């Protein structure tokens, strides 16, 4: 999966209002938990509002 597609999937999943862990997102998207944390940091730096705890 391309990175842009993965970022889109993360945003769509989080907008569903469900609580989810980085580990579960990583398993679902077949990437590491660290990659999820990097992707979320990149989304936040571009202005995408993401609430959560690290």
PDB file as gemmi writes it, atoms N, CA and C in Angstrom:
CRYST1    1.000    1.000    1.000  90.00  90.00  90.00 P 1                      
ATOM      1  N   UNK A   1       0.855  -1.176   0.000  1.00  0.00           N  
ATOM      2  CA  UNK A   1       0.000   0.000   0.000  1.00  0.00           C  
ATOM      3  C   UNK A   1       0.897   1.235   0.000  1.00  0.00           C  
ATOM      4  N   UNK A   2       0.559   2.178  -0.846  1.00  0.00           N  
ATOM      5  CA  UNK A   2       1.315   3.431  -0.888  1.00  0.00           C  
ATOM      6  C   UNK A   2       1.097   4.225   0.391  1.00  0.00           C  
ATOM      7  N   UNK A   3       2.079   5.038   0.730  1.00  0.00           N  
ATOM      8  CA  UNK A   3       2.002   5.828   1.961  1.00  0.00           C  
ATOM      9  C   UNK A   3       0.784   6.746   1.953  1.00  0.00           C  
ATOM     10  N   UNK A   4       0.525   7.398   0.829  1.00  0.00           N  
ATOM     11  CA  UNK A   4      -0.627   8.304   0.742  1.00  0.00           C  
ATOM     12  C   UNK A   4      -1.928   7.547   1.004  1.00  0.00           C  
ATOM     13  N   UNK A   5      -2.025   6.342   0.478  1.00  0.00           N  
ATOM     14  CA  UNK A   5      -3.219   5.523   0.717  1.00  0.00           C  
ATOM     15  C   UNK A   5      -3.335   5.150   2.191  1.00  0.00           C  
ATOM     16  N   UNK A   6      -2.189   4.827   2.795  1.00  0.00           N  
ATOM     17  CA  UNK A   6      -2.190   4.466   4.210  1.00  0.00           C  
ATOM     18  C   UNK A   6      -2.617   5.654   5.072  1.00  0.00           C  
ATOM     19  N   UNK A   7      -2.104   6.845   4.781  1.00  0.00           N  
ATOM     20  CA  UNK A   7      -2.492   8.039   5.537  1.00  0.00           C  
ATOM     21  C   UNK A   7      -3.990   8.290   5.409  1.00  0.00           C  
ATOM     22  N   UNK A   8      -4.515   8.123   4.216  1.00  0.00           N  
ATOM     23  CA  UNK A   8      -5.949   8.298   3.994  1.00  0.00           C  
ATOM     24  C   UNK A   8      -6.742   7.287   4.821  1.00  0.00           C  
ATOM     25  N   UNK A   9      -6.289   6.042   4.828  1.00  0.00           N  
ATOM     26  CA  UNK A   9      -6.980   5.002   5.594  1.00  0.00           C  
ATOM     27  C   UNK A   9      -6.951   5.303   7.093  1.00  0.00           C  
ATOM     28  N   UNK A  10      -5.823   5.818   7.580  1.00  0.00           N  
ATOM     29  CA  UNK A  10      -5.731   6.175   8.999  1.00  0.00           C  
ATOM     30  C   UNK A  10      -6.741   7.260   9.328  1.00  0.00           C  
ATOM     31  N   UNK A  11      -6.788   8.308   8.511  1.00  0.00           N  
ATOM     32  CA  UNK A  11      -7.727   9.411   8.755  1.00  0.00           C  
ATOM     33  C   UNK A  11      -9.162   8.900   8.723  1.00  0.00           C  
ATOM     34  N   UNK A  12      -9.505   8.100   7.743  1.00  0.00           N  
ATOM     35  CA  UNK A  12     -10.863   7.581   7.639  1.00  0.00           C  
ATOM     36  C   UNK A  12     -11.217   6.717   8.849  1.00  0.00           C  
ATOM     37  N   UNK A  13     -10.287   5.914   9.275  1.00  0.00           N  
ATOM     38  CA  UNK A  13     -10.539   5.037  10.422  1.00  0.00           C  
ATOM     39  C   UNK A  13     -10.751   5.859  11.689  1.00  0.00           C  
ATOM     40  N   UNK A  14      -9.928   6.876  11.889  1.00  0.00           N  
ATOM     41  CA  UNK A  14     -10.046   7.704  13.091  1.00  0.00           C  
ATOM     42  C   UNK A  14     -11.291   8.580  13.065  1.00  0.00           C  
ATOM     43  N   UNK A  15     -11.709   8.996  11.895  1.00  0.00           N  
ATOM     44  CA  UNK A  15     -12.919   9.819  11.789  1.00  0.00           C  
ATOM     45  C   UNK A  15     -14.178   9.034  12.107  1.00  0.00           C  
ATOM     46  N   UNK A  16     -14.075   7.733  12.093  1.00  0.00           N  
ATOM     47  CA  UNK A  16     -15.217   6.896  12.441  1.00  0.00           C  
ATOM     48  C   UNK A  16     -15.574   6.983  13.915  1.00  0.00           C  
ATOM     49  N   UNK A  17     -14.747   7.662  14.691  1.00  0.00           N  
ATOM     50  CA  UNK A  17     -15.031   7.858  16.099  1.00  0.00           C  
ATOM     51  C   UNK A  17     -14.683   6.684  16.993  1.00  0.00           C  
ATOM     52  N   UNK A  18     -14.070   5.680  16.421  1.00  0.00           N  
ATOM     53  CA  UNK A  18     -13.695   4.508  17.210  1.00  0.00           C  
ATOM     54  C   UNK A  18     -12.343   4.740  17.880  1.00  0.00           C  
ATOM     55  N   UNK A  19     -12.214   4.226  19.081  1.00  0.00           N  
ATOM     56  CA  UNK A  19     -10.916   4.246  19.741  1.00  0.00           C  
ATOM     57  C   UNK A  19     -10.092   3.099  19.187  1.00  0.00           C  
ATOM     58  N   UNK A  20      -8.853   3.388  18.882  1.00  0.00           N  
ATOM     59  CA  UNK A  20      -7.997   2.357  18.302  1.00  0.00           C  
ATOM     60  C   UNK A  20      -6.558   2.610  18.738  1.00  0.00           C  
ATOM     61  N   UNK A  21      -5.817   1.546  18.917  1.00  0.00           N  
ATOM     62  CA  UNK A  21      -4.413   1.679  19.290  1.00  0.00           C  
ATOM     63  C   UNK A  21      -3.541   1.693  18.035  1.00  0.00           C  
ATOM     64  N   UNK A  22      -2.330   2.197  18.203  1.00  0.00           N  
ATOM     65  CA  UNK A  22      -1.373   2.182  17.090  1.00  0.00           C  
ATOM     66  C   UNK A  22      -1.062   0.745  16.697  1.00  0.00           C  
ATOM     67  N   UNK A  23      -1.024  -0.125  17.675  1.00  0.00           N  
ATOM     68  CA  UNK A  23      -0.754  -1.533  17.393  1.00  0.00           C  
ATOM     69  C   UNK A  23      -1.841  -2.133  16.502  1.00  0.00           C  
ATOM     70  N   UNK A  24      -3.101  -1.840  16.809  1.00  0.00           N  
ATOM     71  CA  UNK A  24      -4.201  -2.367  15.995  1.00  0.00           C  
ATOM     72  C   UNK A  24      -4.187  -1.769  14.594  1.00  0.00           C  
ATOM     73  N   UNK A  25      -3.913  -0.459  14.502  1.00  0.00           N  
ATOM     74  CA  UNK A  25      -3.812   0.163  13.178  1.00  0.00           C  
ATOM     75  C   UNK A  25      -2.678  -0.470  12.380  1.00  0.00           C  
ATOM     76  N   UNK A  26      -1.548  -0.688  13.030  1.00  0.00           N  
ATOM     77  CA  UNK A  26      -0.408  -1.299  12.354  1.00  0.00           C  
ATOM     78  C   UNK A  26      -0.724  -2.690  11.839  1.00  0.00           C  
ATOM     79  N   UNK A  27      -1.403  -3.469  12.650  1.00  0.00           N  
ATOM     80  CA  UNK A  27      -1.795  -4.815  12.225  1.00  0.00           C  
ATOM     81  C   UNK A  27      -2.748  -4.740  11.045  1.00  0.00           C  
ATOM     82  N   UNK A  28      -3.722  -3.863  11.136  1.00  0.00           N  
ATOM     83  CA  UNK A  28      -4.718  -3.700  10.078  1.00  0.00           C  
ATOM     84  C   UNK A  28      -4.081  -3.248   8.763  1.00  0.00           C  
ATOM     85  N   UNK A  29      -3.105  -2.320   8.857  1.00  0.00           N  
ATOM     86  CA  UNK A  29      -2.473  -1.777   7.654  1.00  0.00           C  
ATOM     87  C   UNK A  29      -1.183  -2.503   7.274  1.00  0.00           C  
ATOM     88  N   UNK A  30      -0.817  -3.504   8.070  1.00  0.00           N  
ATOM     89  CA  UNK A  30       0.373  -4.325   7.813  1.00  0.00           C  
ATOM     90  C   UNK A  30       1.660  -3.513   7.814  1.00  0.00           C  
ATOM     91  N   UNK A  31       1.785  -2.637   8.820  1.00  0.00           N  
ATOM     92  CA  UNK A  31       3.010  -1.868   9.033  1.00  0.00           C  
ATOM     93  C   UNK A  31       3.326  -1.907  10.525  1.00  0.00           C  
ATOM     94  N   UNK A  32       4.500  -1.417  10.887  1.00  0.00           N  
ATOM     95  CA  UNK A  32       4.881  -1.425  12.298  1.00  0.00           C  
ATOM     96  C   UNK A  32       4.143  -0.339  13.075  1.00  0.00           C  
ATOM     97  N   UNK A  33       4.118  -0.533  14.375  1.00  0.00           N  
ATOM     98  CA  UNK A  33       3.520   0.462  15.262  1.00  0.00           C  
ATOM     99  C   UNK A  33       4.271   1.795  15.137  1.00  0.00           C  
ATOM    100  N   UNK A  34       5.587   1.713  15.000  1.00  0.00           N  
ATOM    101  CA  UNK A  34       6.408   2.927  14.842  1.00  0.00           C  
ATOM    102  C   UNK A  34       6.001   3.693  13.581  1.00  0.00           C  
ATOM    103  N   UNK A  35       5.715   2.989  12.503  1.00  0.00           N  
ATOM    104  CA  UNK A  35       5.272   3.636  11.263  1.00  0.00           C  
ATOM    105  C   UNK A  35       3.963   4.374  11.488  1.00  0.00           C  
ATOM    106  N   UNK A  36       3.061   3.794  12.252  1.00  0.00           N  
ATOM    107  CA  UNK A  36       1.789   4.450  12.556  1.00  0.00           C  
ATOM    108  C   UNK A  36       2.045   5.743  13.319  1.00  0.00           C  
ATOM    109  N   UNK A  37       2.932   5.687  14.322  1.00  0.00           N  
ATOM    110  CA  UNK A  37       3.252   6.902  15.081  1.00  0.00           C  
ATOM    111  C   UNK A  37       3.851   7.983  14.181  1.00  0.00           C  
ATOM    112  N   UNK A  38       4.727   7.595  13.261  1.00  0.00           N  
ATOM    113  CA  UNK A  38       5.311   8.567  12.316  1.00  0.00           C  
ATOM    114  C   UNK A  38       4.235   9.146  11.409  1.00  0.00           C  
ATOM    115  N   UNK A  39       3.363   8.295  10.909  1.00  0.00           N  
ATOM    116  CA  UNK A  39       2.290   8.757  10.023  1.00  0.00           C  
ATOM    117  C   UNK A  39       1.366   9.733  10.743  1.00  0.00           C  
ATOM    118  N   UNK A  40       1.005   9.431  11.982  1.00  0.00           N  
ATOM    119  CA  UNK A  40       0.121  10.318  12.744  1.00  0.00           C  
ATOM    120  C   UNK A  40       0.814  11.647  13.020  1.00  0.00           C  
ATOM    121  N   UNK A  41       2.104  11.612  13.342  1.00  0.00           N  
ATOM    122  CA  UNK A  41       2.853  12.855  13.560  1.00  0.00           C  
ATOM    123  C   UNK A  41       2.876  13.696  12.286  1.00  0.00           C  
ATOM    124  N   UNK A  42       3.060  13.053  11.145  1.00  0.00           N  
ATOM    125  CA  UNK A  42       3.056  13.772   9.868  1.00  0.00           C  
ATOM    126  C   UNK A  42       1.682  14.362   9.567  1.00  0.00           C  
ATOM    127  N   UNK A  43       0.637  13.614   9.844  1.00  0.00           N  
ATOM    128  CA  UNK A  43      -0.720  14.131   9.634  1.00  0.00           C  
ATOM    129  C   UNK A  43      -0.970  15.350  10.519  1.00  0.00           C  
ATOM    130  N   UNK A  44      -0.557  15.268  11.783  1.00  0.00           N  
ATOM    131  CA  UNK A  44      -0.746  16.392  12.698  1.00  0.00           C  
ATOM    132  C   UNK A  44       0.049  17.612  12.247  1.00  0.00           C  
ATOM    133  N   UNK A  45       1.253  17.405  11.731  1.00  0.00           N  
ATOM    134  CA  UNK A  45       2.083  18.535  11.301  1.00  0.00           C  
ATOM    135  C   UNK A  45       1.511  19.233  10.075  1.00  0.00           C  
ATOM    136  N   UNK A  46       0.659  18.545   9.329  1.00  0.00           N  
ATOM    137  CA  UNK A  46       0.021  19.171   8.171  1.00  0.00           C  
ATOM    138  C   UNK A  46      -1.344  19.750   8.505  1.00  0.00           C  
ATOM    139  N   UNK A  47      -1.707  19.691   9.803  1.00  0.00           N  
ATOM    140  CA  UNK A  47      -2.945  20.325  10.233  1.00  0.00           C  
ATOM    141  C   UNK A  47      -4.143  19.422  10.407  1.00  0.00           C  
ATOM    142  N   UNK A  48      -3.962  18.127  10.222  1.00  0.00           N  
ATOM    143  CA  UNK A  48      -5.071  17.198  10.428  1.00  0.00           C  
ATOM    144  C   UNK A  48      -5.289  17.065  11.938  1.00  0.00           C  
ATOM    145  N   UNK A  49      -6.493  17.391  12.411  1.00  0.00           N  
ATOM    146  CA  UNK A  49      -6.736  17.309  13.852  1.00  0.00           C  
ATOM    147  C   UNK A  49      -6.899  15.858  14.320  1.00  0.00           C  
ATOM    148  N   UNK A  50      -5.980  15.423  15.148  1.00  0.00           N  
ATOM    149  CA  UNK A  50      -6.028  14.065  15.687  1.00  0.00           C  
ATOM    150  C   UNK A  50      -5.858  14.170  17.189  1.00  0.00           C  
ATOM    151  N   UNK A  51      -6.852  13.683  17.912  1.00  0.00           N  
ATOM    152  CA  UNK A  51      -6.779  13.666  19.367  1.00  0.00           C  
ATOM    153  C   UNK A  51      -6.379  12.277  19.816  1.00  0.00           C  
ATOM    154  N   UNK A  52      -5.562  12.223  20.823  1.00  0.00           N  
ATOM    155  CA  UNK A  52      -5.178  10.928  21.352  1.00  0.00           C  
ATOM    156  C   UNK A  52      -4.023  11.055  22.305  1.00  0.00           C  
ATOM    157  N   UNK A  53      -3.610   9.927  22.793  1.00  0.00           N  
ATOM    158  CA  UNK A  53      -2.494   9.865  23.723  1.00  0.00           C  
ATOM    159  C   UNK A  53      -1.394   9.012  23.126  1.00  0.00           C  
ATOM    160  N   UNK A  54      -0.176   9.371  23.450  1.00  0.00           N  
ATOM    161  CA  UNK A  54       0.965   8.597  22.963  1.00  0.00           C  
ATOM    162  C   UNK A  54       1.389   7.576  23.980  1.00  0.00           C  
TER     163      UNK A  54                                                      
END                                                                             
